[in-house]
């Protein structure tokens, strides 16, 4: 994927989006092939690759017996950042993401949307050049989603690169410069948003590429 | 009322057929099969556990059967004391060792229309389908041999009922106690009280133990038989001694004992059903946490506990701080920690109290019944055991470990931080154990010698368990019961812990040899030698495990990720 792009990875459930992104950030060892972050091999030279990378994995827990501020401080110090910088950035992130009110509530007691937001804050804390986000908009309320879209938009405008997976077409259509459609572990269509759409609605293209079925109205009549 | 609303309310609910209890047992077998399928290492572990079960069952059967050749008091003692040991074991062992097979987590049935008693019956029948239960059944059925030999078919039939009742009693007791204990540990009030309770318990047990020991030592054969007779009338021994009563021509007593067993089972099931409901409702959270306002300290200052002021404000320090917080905040870890504290204080006290004859010394008799070496071995066990919770330290974190993998935390500092955090909590406890053991032995001056062995054992335990934690990690279910283990991994857990303790013993042998050779000089040298040897072992184990971890981090993450 080109640097500076806002890349959307689309695919139906079970297509392999999470698997792909896990292999890209070093969570899952690929059987074959490799992954490079801005020229650094994730598997051969993980330290320099992971330093440039911020990741929001889906379906994994955080260290959720810490409170939000504690978790951010922990992540920052583990990244080897200076404590004063950690304090300043963490406070700012908590403020912007409206997590400051949670006080010392443990992350395990956060709502699903708040967990997403604190995980995103952890990924942003060290100002990475590449963000890999798995389902960043899932379970997030519309206000927070708008906020996250705004943050990501400014991040890309400032020279960052984002790849995220989703199955919400409107978000992808509104944000992305590039799109790839993944089905059964194979990339079916890839290109800039305009190329993939070809003048049609993205949802139409997606259903056609993936080969979905629509309800005829006869099934489930007992409901 | 609107028409559509009335229609919605009057729509008939589909007919509901109650679920038979054996369905739960079938479900458990199915889940077990699926979790083993295609995982050779799991299958091997399961088979190893099953073989171990067969061995224990055979030994128990033989012991019970051979007692047939003994006198009536011998037969009574075997049935009564053996049965009591089994019941107590099935209460205590799940707490301290195996954990509870939580394949059927009650929380998963919360949304289904299953009544409370039906659920208990189902979960109970599922709990009966397990390797330990089968082993228990085989072992205790050895009691049929003396019953039939001395009382004919009638006594045999009564004893068969007794054996079945005993099995139900053991399983119900284990389930009820772990479930109640889990509920207790979830509430913060009890959590804070646990430390005080422990201290009181330990303080009470020492004099009690001394009294029992001196009683046993003065007791003769007849008195022991009397104790056996009394135990035979408690729920601990009642089911196993029913056949003996029948064989001696007391059918009413036999019936009474069977009723005692049955009543106890019902009572235990009722108790279990009471603690099931909180387990079903409070699934994920460890109870509400206070949201303290007005704390204006920065995020970094919040992370570091104020009781540990010396920690460096670096990644390493942050990991130590997080680990220390986790040992207390995570219910699973807390349960393990408290168990270790109980065992660590109780076991050496029981052994030394049994051996030291502190009471008899006051009366001016006898030399120690147990050589001091036995105490040393026990103390070493406590040290190694204290480190054995770390055997699955990554399993406690589960998928949260992905956070470390994406950051790329190097292996050695990671393991060192975890070991340091654990040592910060454990070393004070070990020092305390050393003092308690020395005082119980009546030789307070011997405390430093005990410290040396404890620290050496702890250090070698750390060394071995760090390696085990990287190579032998297994997932823990994300359930509300801190004692839960996934199906089949109870065996893995106990085998790994056993392996780690035995290895730690072997590695610590030089210290034992030094203790034996140095004689009078040992108490002076014990602490420096123990610290140096234990520290060196822990550092070496940490290096080895750290290098392993650097190569295996993604595989480790996959190993601790629960299958959904």
XYZ file of C-alpha atoms in Angstrom:
787
model
C 0.000 0.000 0.000
C 1.293 3.473 -0.838
C 2.616 5.703 1.948
C 0.294 8.548 2.821
C -2.814 6.659 1.754
C -5.999 6.079 3.733
C -6.563 2.428 2.987
C -9.784 0.509 3.577
C -9.748 -3.282 3.803
C -13.210 -4.651 3.100
C -14.498 -8.162 3.316
C -17.382 -10.302 4.582
C -17.207 -12.097 7.936
C -14.468 -14.711 7.925
C -12.734 -13.292 4.840
C -9.380 -13.061 6.618
C -9.222 -9.345 7.450
C -8.124 -9.866 11.050
C -5.688 -12.611 10.047
C -4.117 -10.357 7.407
C -3.721 -7.415 9.739
C -2.413 -9.642 12.565
C 0.306 -10.947 10.268
C 1.145 -7.386 9.221
C 1.720 -6.185 12.795
C 3.608 -9.229 14.045
C 0.930 -10.975 16.086
C 0.587 -14.035 13.866
C 3.516 -15.674 12.082
C 2.737 -16.137 8.365
C 3.397 -19.563 6.811
C 4.863 -17.844 3.774
C 5.531 -14.291 2.658
C 6.433 -11.240 4.670
C 5.337 -7.821 5.852
C 7.198 -4.528 5.650
C 6.466 -1.309 7.527
C 7.940 1.709 5.717
C 10.755 -0.494 4.429
C 11.366 -2.415 7.672
C 10.686 -6.140 7.736
C 8.225 -6.902 10.550
C 9.524 -10.437 10.966
C 13.251 -9.972 10.367
C 13.705 -6.613 12.113
C 10.682 -6.344 14.429
C 12.094 -3.601 16.677
C 12.459 -0.892 14.053
C 9.254 -1.925 12.292
C 7.189 -1.909 15.480
C 8.573 1.470 16.527
C 6.954 3.058 13.439
C 3.705 1.210 13.862
C 0.582 1.771 15.900
C -1.880 -1.086 16.014
C -5.449 -1.573 17.195
C -6.076 -5.320 17.114
C -9.649 -6.585 17.235
C -10.845 -9.284 19.591
C -7.895 -9.091 21.974
C -8.126 -7.776 25.472
C -6.197 -4.843 26.790
C -4.441 -4.934 30.128
C -7.893 -4.174 31.394
C -7.246 -4.303 35.126
C -5.618 -0.910 34.777
C -7.535 2.355 34.647
C -7.467 4.349 31.409
C -4.686 6.761 32.462
C -2.670 3.891 33.918
C -2.973 1.918 30.704
C -1.780 4.851 28.601
C 1.156 5.529 30.929
C 2.035 1.834 30.828
C 1.971 1.709 27.030
C 4.031 4.882 26.712
C 6.729 3.756 29.136
C 6.917 0.331 27.483
C 7.514 2.140 24.204
C 10.507 3.773 25.891
C 9.029 7.259 25.864
C 10.044 10.014 28.240
C 7.671 10.143 31.296
C 6.918 13.860 30.889
C 5.910 13.358 27.241
C 3.787 10.374 28.231
C 1.969 12.422 30.867
C 1.303 15.308 28.517
C 0.136 13.221 25.543
C -1.919 10.814 27.640
C -3.790 13.654 29.327
C -4.449 15.280 25.970
C -5.670 12.027 24.372
C -7.967 11.269 27.310
C -9.372 14.769 27.021
C -9.972 14.663 23.270
C -11.506 11.187 23.369
C -13.758 12.199 26.280
C -12.325 9.495 28.538
C -11.160 11.889 31.244
C -14.455 11.554 33.112
C -13.940 7.842 33.670
C -11.428 8.686 36.385
C -9.963 5.579 37.924
C -12.574 3.169 36.557
C -10.804 0.044 35.377
C -10.812 -0.552 31.624
C -12.551 -3.901 32.204
C -15.599 -1.940 33.391
C -15.582 0.397 30.365
C -18.296 0.064 27.718
C -17.350 -1.518 24.379
C -17.055 1.875 22.683
C -14.866 3.273 25.448
C -12.595 0.230 25.186
C -12.195 0.910 21.457
C -11.326 4.518 22.167
C -8.739 3.767 24.844
C -7.171 1.137 22.570
C -6.982 3.726 19.801
C -5.358 6.163 22.214
C -2.744 3.497 23.024
C -2.033 3.074 19.323
C -1.653 6.836 18.767
C 0.416 7.639 21.854
C 3.888 7.283 20.325
C 2.930 9.199 17.145
C 3.535 6.301 14.722
C 3.925 6.815 10.979
C 1.591 3.913 10.166
C -1.667 2.981 11.869
C -3.119 -0.498 11.483
C -6.670 -0.538 12.812
C -8.883 -3.611 12.932
C -12.565 -2.612 13.025
C -11.992 0.805 14.630
C -15.636 1.858 14.201
C -17.279 -1.264 15.610
C -19.401 -0.616 18.729
C -18.516 3.092 18.719
C -21.374 5.571 19.051
C -21.947 8.093 16.226
C -20.439 11.031 18.131
C -17.244 9.141 18.909
C -17.138 7.736 15.367
C -17.219 11.257 13.952
C -14.450 12.216 16.345
C -12.289 9.253 15.341
C -12.899 9.992 11.631
C -11.796 13.548 12.241
C -8.622 12.485 14.095
C -7.703 9.965 11.400
C -8.388 12.459 8.621
C -6.050 15.002 10.180
C -3.454 12.305 10.793
C -3.376 11.342 7.100
C -3.326 15.012 6.058
C -0.255 15.397 8.291
C 1.614 12.694 6.397
C 0.552 9.543 8.255
C -0.669 6.329 6.667
C -3.736 4.412 7.830
C -5.044 0.980 6.961
C -8.243 -0.161 8.586
C -10.679 -2.996 8.151
C -14.408 -2.484 8.191
C -17.662 -3.589 6.721
C -19.359 -0.251 7.013
C -19.446 0.973 3.408
C -20.389 4.574 4.137
C -17.334 5.111 6.337
C -15.008 3.586 3.771
C -16.591 5.580 0.966
C -16.272 8.825 2.874
C -12.721 8.391 4.194
C -10.599 6.174 2.018
C -8.277 6.982 -0.833
C -7.636 3.294 -1.555
C -9.753 0.180 -1.134
C -9.115 -3.570 -1.218
C -11.873 -6.192 -1.103
C -10.876 -9.465 0.521
C -12.840 -12.695 0.267
C -11.804 -16.167 1.498
C -8.250 -14.996 2.061
C -7.774 -13.639 -1.462
C -7.783 -9.973 -2.510
C -10.504 -9.793 -5.161
C -10.368 -6.116 -6.089
C -7.826 -3.445 -5.267
C -7.147 0.147 -6.291
C -8.056 3.735 -5.565
C -11.598 4.292 -4.422
C -12.612 5.723 -7.801
C -11.123 2.752 -9.694
C -12.880 0.183 -7.518
C -16.234 1.941 -7.597
C -16.252 2.662 -11.326
C -19.056 5.171 -10.819
C -21.297 2.817 -8.854
C -22.104 2.652 -5.150
C -19.407 0.790 -3.186
C -21.965 -1.511 -1.609
C -23.127 -2.685 -5.036
C -19.552 -3.440 -6.073
C -18.882 -5.238 -2.802
C -21.908 -7.533 -3.015
C -21.115 -8.329 -6.628
C -17.450 -9.140 -5.914
C -18.205 -11.246 -2.863
C -21.244 -12.912 -4.443
C -23.816 -12.436 -1.713
C -27.427 -13.536 -1.778
C -30.473 -11.509 -0.964
C -33.587 -12.663 0.831
C -36.498 -13.575 -1.422
C -39.100 -13.121 1.278
C -40.201 -16.755 1.544
C -37.758 -17.824 4.215
C -38.250 -17.362 7.929
C -42.002 -17.020 7.546
C -42.435 -18.490 11.042
C -40.833 -15.435 12.622
C -54.078 -1.456 24.171
C -53.249 -1.325 20.506
C -54.201 -4.270 18.353
C -50.614 -5.100 17.409
C -49.582 -5.016 21.029
C -52.373 -7.380 22.018
C -51.385 -9.734 19.223
C -47.786 -9.686 20.413
C -48.824 -10.530 23.950
C -51.167 -13.348 22.973
C -48.792 -15.122 20.613
C -48.284 -18.592 22.097
C -44.818 -19.378 23.417
C -43.486 -22.565 21.816
C -43.891 -25.698 23.918
C -41.018 -26.215 26.354
C -39.608 -29.623 27.048
C -37.371 -29.786 30.151
C -33.755 -30.751 29.447
C -32.721 -34.081 30.951
C -29.592 -33.864 33.115
C -27.594 -36.314 31.006
C -27.709 -33.841 28.126
C -25.228 -31.705 30.049
C -22.881 -34.651 30.417
C -23.123 -35.328 26.676
C -22.467 -31.659 25.965
C -19.362 -31.759 28.115
C -18.044 -34.868 26.363
C -18.693 -33.242 22.996
C -16.817 -30.082 23.994
C -13.945 -32.167 25.336
C -13.734 -34.119 22.079
C -13.769 -30.946 19.990
C -11.110 -29.311 22.114
C -8.829 -32.323 21.699
C -9.406 -32.812 17.999
C -6.330 -32.187 15.906
C -4.159 -31.133 18.840
C -1.673 -33.893 19.424
C -0.022 -32.313 22.445
C -3.389 -31.869 24.157
C -4.289 -35.476 23.436
C -0.978 -36.671 24.859
C -1.475 -34.616 28.019
C -5.002 -35.916 28.375
C -3.812 -39.504 27.964
C -1.013 -38.950 30.467
C -3.545 -37.612 32.941
C -5.873 -40.536 32.283
C -3.030 -43.029 32.808
C -2.121 -41.323 36.058
C -5.783 -41.616 37.055
C -5.798 -45.334 36.209
C -2.653 -45.836 38.307
C -4.086 -44.027 41.330
C -7.415 -45.815 40.942
C -5.632 -49.191 40.837
C -3.555 -48.409 43.922
C -6.619 -47.271 45.835
C -8.576 -50.340 44.796
C -5.763 -52.654 45.914
C -5.397 -50.925 49.263
C -9.114 -51.166 49.941
C -9.310 -54.769 48.742
C -6.265 -55.913 50.744
C -7.800 -54.510 53.940
C -10.187 -57.445 53.675
C -7.467 -59.608 55.225
C -7.165 -57.418 58.322
C -9.030 -57.392 61.634
C -12.360 -55.537 61.923
C -10.735 -52.407 63.431
C -8.227 -52.308 60.549
C -11.026 -52.599 58.008
C -12.913 -49.840 59.762
C -9.878 -47.579 59.848
C -9.086 -48.082 56.164
C -12.668 -47.314 55.127
C -13.160 -44.448 57.551
C -9.804 -42.645 57.315
C -9.373 -43.430 53.619
C -12.850 -42.129 52.847
C -12.327 -39.002 54.925
C -9.049 -38.341 53.137
C -10.790 -38.680 49.762
C -13.610 -36.291 50.678
C -11.245 -33.714 52.161
C -8.947 -34.119 49.169
C -11.725 -33.494 46.706
C -12.594 -30.302 48.573
C -9.056 -28.981 48.920
C -7.256 -30.216 45.815
C -9.390 -28.257 43.313
C -8.670 -25.114 45.308
C -4.935 -25.506 45.494
C -3.975 -27.714 42.605
C -6.242 -28.776 39.757
C -8.709 -25.945 39.521
C -12.209 -26.868 38.420
C -13.036 -28.107 34.964
C -15.231 -25.261 33.804
C -16.195 -26.604 30.398
C -19.783 -25.832 31.265
C -19.525 -22.344 32.677
C -22.826 -21.563 34.432
C -22.753 -18.053 32.960
C -23.396 -19.544 29.509
C -26.753 -20.865 30.652
C -27.927 -17.549 32.031
C -30.051 -16.755 28.948
C -31.555 -20.214 28.530
C -34.871 -21.188 30.118
C -33.330 -23.696 32.535
C -34.487 -23.711 36.128
C -32.010 -23.487 38.974
C -32.372 -27.072 40.203
C -32.340 -28.472 36.699
C -29.170 -26.522 36.007
C -27.546 -27.834 39.180
C -28.573 -31.397 38.302
C -27.181 -30.960 34.793
C -23.908 -29.399 35.864
C -23.579 -32.039 38.571
C -24.012 -34.885 36.130
C -21.498 -33.218 33.825
C -19.050 -32.897 36.716
C -19.397 -36.643 37.336
C -18.099 -37.335 33.835
C -14.423 -36.749 34.448
C -11.167 -38.609 34.932
C -10.862 -37.882 38.669
C -14.459 -38.973 39.306
C -13.898 -42.224 37.418
C -10.670 -42.862 39.303
C -12.444 -42.191 42.579
C -15.205 -44.637 41.705
C -12.752 -47.404 40.805
C -10.581 -46.833 43.866
C -13.449 -46.850 46.350
C -15.140 -49.840 44.789
C -12.240 -51.806 46.267
C -14.229 -51.567 49.506
C -16.719 -54.013 47.996
C -14.178 -56.820 48.452
C -14.090 -56.768 52.283
C -17.822 -56.109 52.440
C -18.673 -59.150 50.322
C -15.994 -61.327 51.959
C -17.216 -60.660 55.472
C -20.897 -59.879 55.066
C -22.067 -61.575 51.896
C -24.116 -60.132 49.076
C -26.286 -57.924 51.292
C -23.320 -56.055 52.756
C -21.866 -55.853 49.252
C -25.021 -54.200 47.930
C -25.061 -51.691 50.795
C -21.379 -50.943 50.247
C -22.038 -50.446 46.522
C -24.668 -47.850 47.403
C -22.179 -46.332 49.824
C -19.493 -46.109 47.152
C -21.846 -44.344 44.761
C -23.020 -41.990 47.521
C -19.394 -41.304 48.386
C -18.604 -40.384 44.790
C -21.582 -38.016 44.660
C -20.476 -36.540 47.977
C -16.905 -35.937 46.822
C -17.920 -34.290 43.550
C -20.659 -32.188 45.121
C -18.355 -31.066 47.933
C -15.606 -30.036 45.527
C -18.025 -28.105 43.326
C -19.895 -26.403 46.126
C -16.796 -25.273 47.978
C -14.933 -23.921 44.942
C -18.039 -22.137 43.720
C -18.667 -20.565 47.122
C -15.020 -19.632 47.493
C -15.035 -18.054 44.037
C -18.076 -15.972 44.912
C -16.455 -14.889 48.132
C -13.225 -13.829 46.456
C -15.146 -11.672 44.000
C -16.398 -9.333 46.674
C -14.026 -6.651 47.774
C -15.012 -6.887 51.420
C -13.847 -10.473 51.632
C -10.788 -9.743 49.546
C -9.620 -7.231 52.111
C -10.526 -9.564 54.956
C -8.727 -12.526 53.409
C -5.333 -11.497 54.719
C -6.588 -11.105 58.282
C -8.516 -14.376 58.076
C -5.403 -16.160 56.902
C -3.367 -14.885 59.799
C -6.043 -15.932 62.295
C -6.378 -19.354 60.689
C -2.655 -19.942 60.827
C -2.492 -18.730 64.401
C -5.314 -21.078 65.413
C -3.997 -24.103 63.602
C -0.615 -24.242 65.274
C -1.815 -25.032 68.809
C -4.582 -27.252 67.456
C -2.080 -29.238 65.467
C 0.199 -29.625 68.460
C -2.692 -30.927 70.523
C -3.675 -33.452 67.859
C -0.100 -34.611 67.432
C 0.494 -35.169 71.099
C -2.865 -36.949 71.361
C -1.954 -39.265 68.502
C 1.434 -39.991 69.985
C -0.017 -40.969 73.312
C -2.901 -42.825 71.740
C -2.843 -46.561 71.252
C -4.521 -48.771 68.709
C -7.897 -48.801 70.470
C -8.115 -45.062 70.704
C -7.346 -44.766 67.007
C -10.148 -47.215 66.293
C -12.470 -45.057 68.390
C -11.551 -42.026 66.309
C -12.209 -44.091 63.188
C -15.615 -45.041 64.554
C -16.474 -41.403 65.194
C -15.251 -40.299 61.760
C -17.349 -43.120 60.321
C -20.453 -41.351 61.609
C -19.549 -37.977 60.089
C -20.351 -37.276 56.437
C -16.636 -37.765 55.734
C -16.649 -41.458 56.476
C -20.337 -42.426 56.543
C -20.778 -43.614 52.940
C -17.640 -45.739 53.043
C -18.335 -47.478 56.328
C -21.984 -48.379 55.638
C -21.007 -51.808 54.266
C -19.011 -52.583 57.409
C -22.047 -51.902 59.615
C -24.098 -54.240 57.419
C -21.426 -56.925 57.562
C -21.446 -56.722 61.339
C -25.208 -57.202 61.412
C -26.409 -53.636 62.017
C -28.703 -52.823 59.071
C -30.233 -49.805 60.838
C -26.819 -48.216 61.335
C -25.971 -48.952 57.707
C -29.169 -47.293 56.524
C -28.539 -44.319 58.797
C -25.073 -43.850 57.335
C -26.412 -43.980 53.788
C -29.004 -41.375 54.753
C -26.321 -39.166 56.271
C -24.395 -39.316 52.990
C -27.485 -38.641 50.866
C -28.544 -35.743 53.079
C -25.098 -34.197 52.876
C -25.113 -34.467 49.092
C -28.478 -32.691 48.925
C -27.284 -30.008 51.320
C -24.118 -29.445 49.273
C -26.109 -29.230 46.046
C -28.402 -26.666 47.641
C -25.365 -24.657 48.731
C -23.909 -24.914 45.246
C -27.165 -23.744 43.680
C -27.100 -20.692 45.946
C -23.673 -19.620 44.732
C -24.498 -20.417 41.090
C -26.680 -17.363 40.655
C -24.001 -14.762 41.388
C -21.703 -16.770 39.101
C -24.269 -16.534 36.300
C -24.929 -12.844 36.672
C -21.540 -11.306 37.346
C -19.842 -12.827 34.326
C -17.038 -10.608 33.114
C -16.411 -7.962 35.704
C -14.661 -8.510 39.002
C -17.204 -6.371 40.746
C -17.787 -2.650 40.431
C -14.730 -0.552 41.006
C -14.691 2.794 42.666
C -14.264 5.722 40.360
C -12.201 7.956 42.612
C -12.442 11.571 41.578
C -10.182 14.421 42.470
C -7.000 12.492 41.807
C -4.984 15.081 39.967
C -1.786 13.082 39.690
C -0.542 12.529 36.141
C -1.148 9.188 34.375
C 2.410 8.023 35.020
C 2.183 8.753 38.735
C -1.120 6.867 38.860
C 0.431 3.749 37.363
C 3.106 3.337 40.029
C 1.835 2.067 43.400
C 2.739 4.405 46.236
C 3.881 1.489 48.385
C 6.777 0.889 45.967
C 8.477 4.290 45.805
C 11.823 3.060 44.454
C 10.676 1.743 41.075
C 12.421 3.337 38.075
C 10.088 5.313 35.804
C 10.951 3.237 32.735
C 9.392 0.451 30.723
C 10.857 -2.070 33.151
C 9.488 -0.237 36.179
C 6.115 0.089 34.489
C 5.970 -3.667 33.936
C 6.816 -4.349 37.579
C 4.162 -1.855 38.685
C 1.565 -3.405 36.382
C 2.377 -6.930 37.574
C 2.109 -5.944 41.240
C -1.263 -4.305 40.563
C -2.411 -7.368 38.625
C -1.580 -9.838 41.388
C -4.131 -8.009 43.458
C -6.697 -6.765 40.917
C -7.093 -9.893 38.799
C -9.343 -12.393 40.575
C -7.556 -15.388 39.021
C -4.152 -14.243 40.189
C -5.446 -13.206 43.578
C -6.983 -16.625 44.150
C -3.675 -18.295 43.305
C -1.735 -15.921 45.514
C -3.979 -16.474 48.524
C -3.888 -20.233 48.033
C -0.101 -20.171 47.943
C -0.010 -18.098 51.075
C -2.256 -20.607 52.871
C -0.288 -23.625 51.691
C 3.024 -21.922 52.306
C 2.204 -21.214 55.915
C 0.273 -24.403 56.689
C 2.291 -27.212 55.130
C 5.609 -26.591 56.886
C 3.756 -25.959 60.119
C 1.922 -29.259 59.914
C 5.077 -31.165 59.064
C 7.278 -29.529 61.647
C 4.608 -29.739 64.303
C 4.321 -33.436 63.506
C 8.073 -33.857 63.758
C 9.312 -31.527 66.382
C 7.490 -32.798 69.433
C 7.537 -29.341 70.926
C 4.955 -30.469 73.424
C 6.741 -33.657 74.422
C 10.022 -31.805 74.810
C 8.359 -29.780 77.486
C 7.575 -33.052 79.246
C 11.179 -34.061 78.912
C 10.837 -37.035 76.615
C 12.264 -38.209 73.381
C 14.291 -36.962 70.477
C 12.607 -35.455 67.384
C 10.560 -38.064 65.564
C 11.405 -36.548 62.190
C 14.976 -35.679 61.283
C 15.595 -31.948 60.676
C 16.298 -32.904 57.074
C 12.590 -33.581 56.535
C 11.848 -30.041 57.658
C 14.479 -28.726 55.257
C 12.852 -30.631 52.407
C 9.417 -29.273 53.313
C 10.736 -25.746 53.521
C 12.364 -26.190 50.115
C 9.003 -27.360 48.806
C 7.367 -24.163 50.028
C 9.976 -22.079 48.227
C 9.550 -23.983 44.967
C 5.777 -24.032 45.320
C 5.645 -20.275 45.830
C 7.192 -19.830 42.382
C 4.926 -22.385 40.719
C 2.078 -19.906 40.085
C 4.334 -18.362 37.477
C 4.226 -21.567 35.427
C 1.321 -20.108 33.462
C 1.987 -16.415 33.993
C 1.209 -15.636 30.355
C -2.004 -17.624 30.537
C -3.232 -15.199 33.206
C -2.810 -12.305 30.768
C -4.460 -14.129 27.884
C -4.881 -12.083 24.722
C -3.810 -8.917 26.565
C -0.285 -10.166 25.916
C -0.855 -9.003 22.307
C -0.164 -5.503 23.642
C 3.405 -6.511 24.432
C 3.840 -8.261 21.096
C 2.766 -5.250 19.029
C 5.112 -3.033 21.026
C 7.876 -5.606 20.695
C 8.901 -5.872 24.350
C 12.171 -7.830 24.509
C 12.014 -11.176 26.300
C 14.574 -10.822 29.077
C 13.321 -7.584 30.688
C 9.778 -8.870 30.311
C 10.520 -11.997 32.338
C 12.769 -10.173 34.791
C 10.029 -7.634 35.532
C 7.493 -10.393 36.136
C 9.885 -12.252 38.424
C 10.772 -9.090 40.363
C 7.103 -8.216 40.890
C 6.351 -11.722 42.139
C 9.403 -11.670 44.403
C 8.312 -8.341 45.892
C 5.151 -10.069 47.088
C 6.583 -13.482 47.908
C 9.886 -12.827 49.657
C 8.248 -11.166 52.697
C 5.898 -14.131 52.937
C 8.803 -16.586 52.724
C 10.672 -14.719 55.436
C 7.569 -15.005 57.586
C 7.295 -18.743 56.847
C 10.899 -19.167 57.952
C 10.167 -17.478 61.267
C 6.970 -19.466 61.832
C 8.678 -22.793 61.118
C 11.564 -21.988 63.427
C 9.221 -20.958 66.215
C 7.075 -24.066 65.833
C 10.214 -26.198 65.990
C 11.090 -24.450 69.205
C 14.373 -23.119 67.795
C 13.845 -19.454 66.888
C 17.584 -19.128 66.232
C 17.251 -21.558 63.320
C 15.230 -19.049 61.293
C 18.174 -17.897 59.110
C 18.917 -21.489 58.087
C 15.300 -21.813 56.962
C 15.480 -18.513 55.069
C 18.494 -19.729 53.122
C 16.707 -22.878 51.976
C 13.462 -21.001 51.265
C 15.185 -18.414 49.092
C 17.275 -21.005 47.264
C 14.123 -23.029 46.577
C 12.258 -19.938 45.444
C 15.097 -18.892 43.135
C 15.358 -22.274 41.454
C 11.574 -22.371 41.255
C 11.635 -19.012 39.474
C 14.285 -20.301 37.083
C 12.336 -23.400 36.124
C 8.932 -21.735 35.994
C 10.098 -18.919 33.745
C 11.140 -21.482 31.152
C 7.956 -23.485 31.673
C 5.828 -20.349 31.298
C 7.233 -19.711 27.821
C 7.144 -23.308 26.604
C 4.087 -24.725 28.357
C 1.591 -21.862 28.399
C -2.059 -22.770 28.039
C -5.208 -20.625 27.819
C -7.427 -19.956 30.806
C -11.152 -19.587 30.163
C -12.431 -16.040 30.415
C -14.927 -16.992 33.086
C -15.886 -15.498 36.388
C -14.605 -18.430 38.408
C -10.966 -17.837 39.283
C -10.460 -21.567 39.796
C -11.739 -22.469 36.340
C -9.595 -24.339 33.876
C -10.595 -25.284 30.349
C -11.562 -28.892 29.705
C -8.576 -31.179 29.918
C -6.123 -28.501 30.994
C -6.546 -29.278 34.685
C -4.292 -32.230 33.969
C -1.885 -30.048 32.038
C -1.826 -27.608 34.898
C -1.028 -30.164 37.567
C 1.525 -32.040 35.466
C 3.351 -28.816 34.593
C 3.354 -27.638 38.197
C 4.564 -31.035 39.376
C 7.299 -31.074 36.753
C 8.378 -27.572 37.730
C 8.533 -28.398 41.441
C 10.452 -31.637 40.895
C 12.917 -29.865 38.609
C 13.334 -27.069 41.119
C 14.110 -29.690 43.765
C 16.770 -31.240 41.550
C 18.330 -27.877 40.737
C 18.374 -26.935 44.419
C 20.141 -30.141 45.486
C 23.559 -28.420 45.903
C 22.093 -26.172 48.570
C 20.738 -29.188 50.447
C 24.149 -30.855 50.213
C 25.779 -27.672 51.482
C 23.319 -27.526 54.373
C 24.167 -31.103 55.300
C 27.959 -30.711 54.937
C 28.405 -27.337 56.584
C 26.707 -28.435 59.777
C 27.144 -25.811 62.475
C 28.370 -23.170 60.066
C 25.233 -23.465 57.915
C 22.953 -21.097 59.916
C 25.533 -18.330 59.394
C 26.055 -19.002 55.720
C 22.492 -19.977 54.837
C 21.138 -16.576 53.855
C 24.087 -15.457 51.676
C 24.364 -18.892 50.054
C 20.615 -19.165 49.507
C 20.310 -15.668 48.062
C 23.342 -16.104 45.827
C 22.337 -19.542 44.573
C 18.658 -18.705 44.148
C 19.446 -15.359 42.542
C 21.936 -16.877 40.124
C 19.511 -19.645 39.188
C 16.667 -17.177 38.644
C 18.869 -14.912 36.518
C 20.082 -17.834 34.398
C 16.552 -19.183 33.946
C 15.390 -15.684 33.011
C 18.090 -15.363 30.342
C 17.272 -18.739 28.851
C 13.524 -18.115 28.900
C 14.000 -14.572 27.585
C 15.885 -15.815 24.539
C 13.175 -18.400 23.969
C 10.516 -15.725 24.302
C 12.190 -13.473 21.732
C 11.840 -16.259 19.193
C 8.423 -17.513 20.203
C 6.344 -14.444 21.118
C 3.634 -14.903 18.419
C 3.434 -18.634 19.144
C 3.087 -17.871 22.851
C 0.275 -15.446 22.083
C -1.492 -18.129 20.052
C -1.000 -20.617 22.904
C -2.713 -18.413 25.492
C -5.565 -17.276 23.224
C -8.736 -19.099 24.301
C -10.554 -20.838 21.502
C -13.950 -19.359 20.975
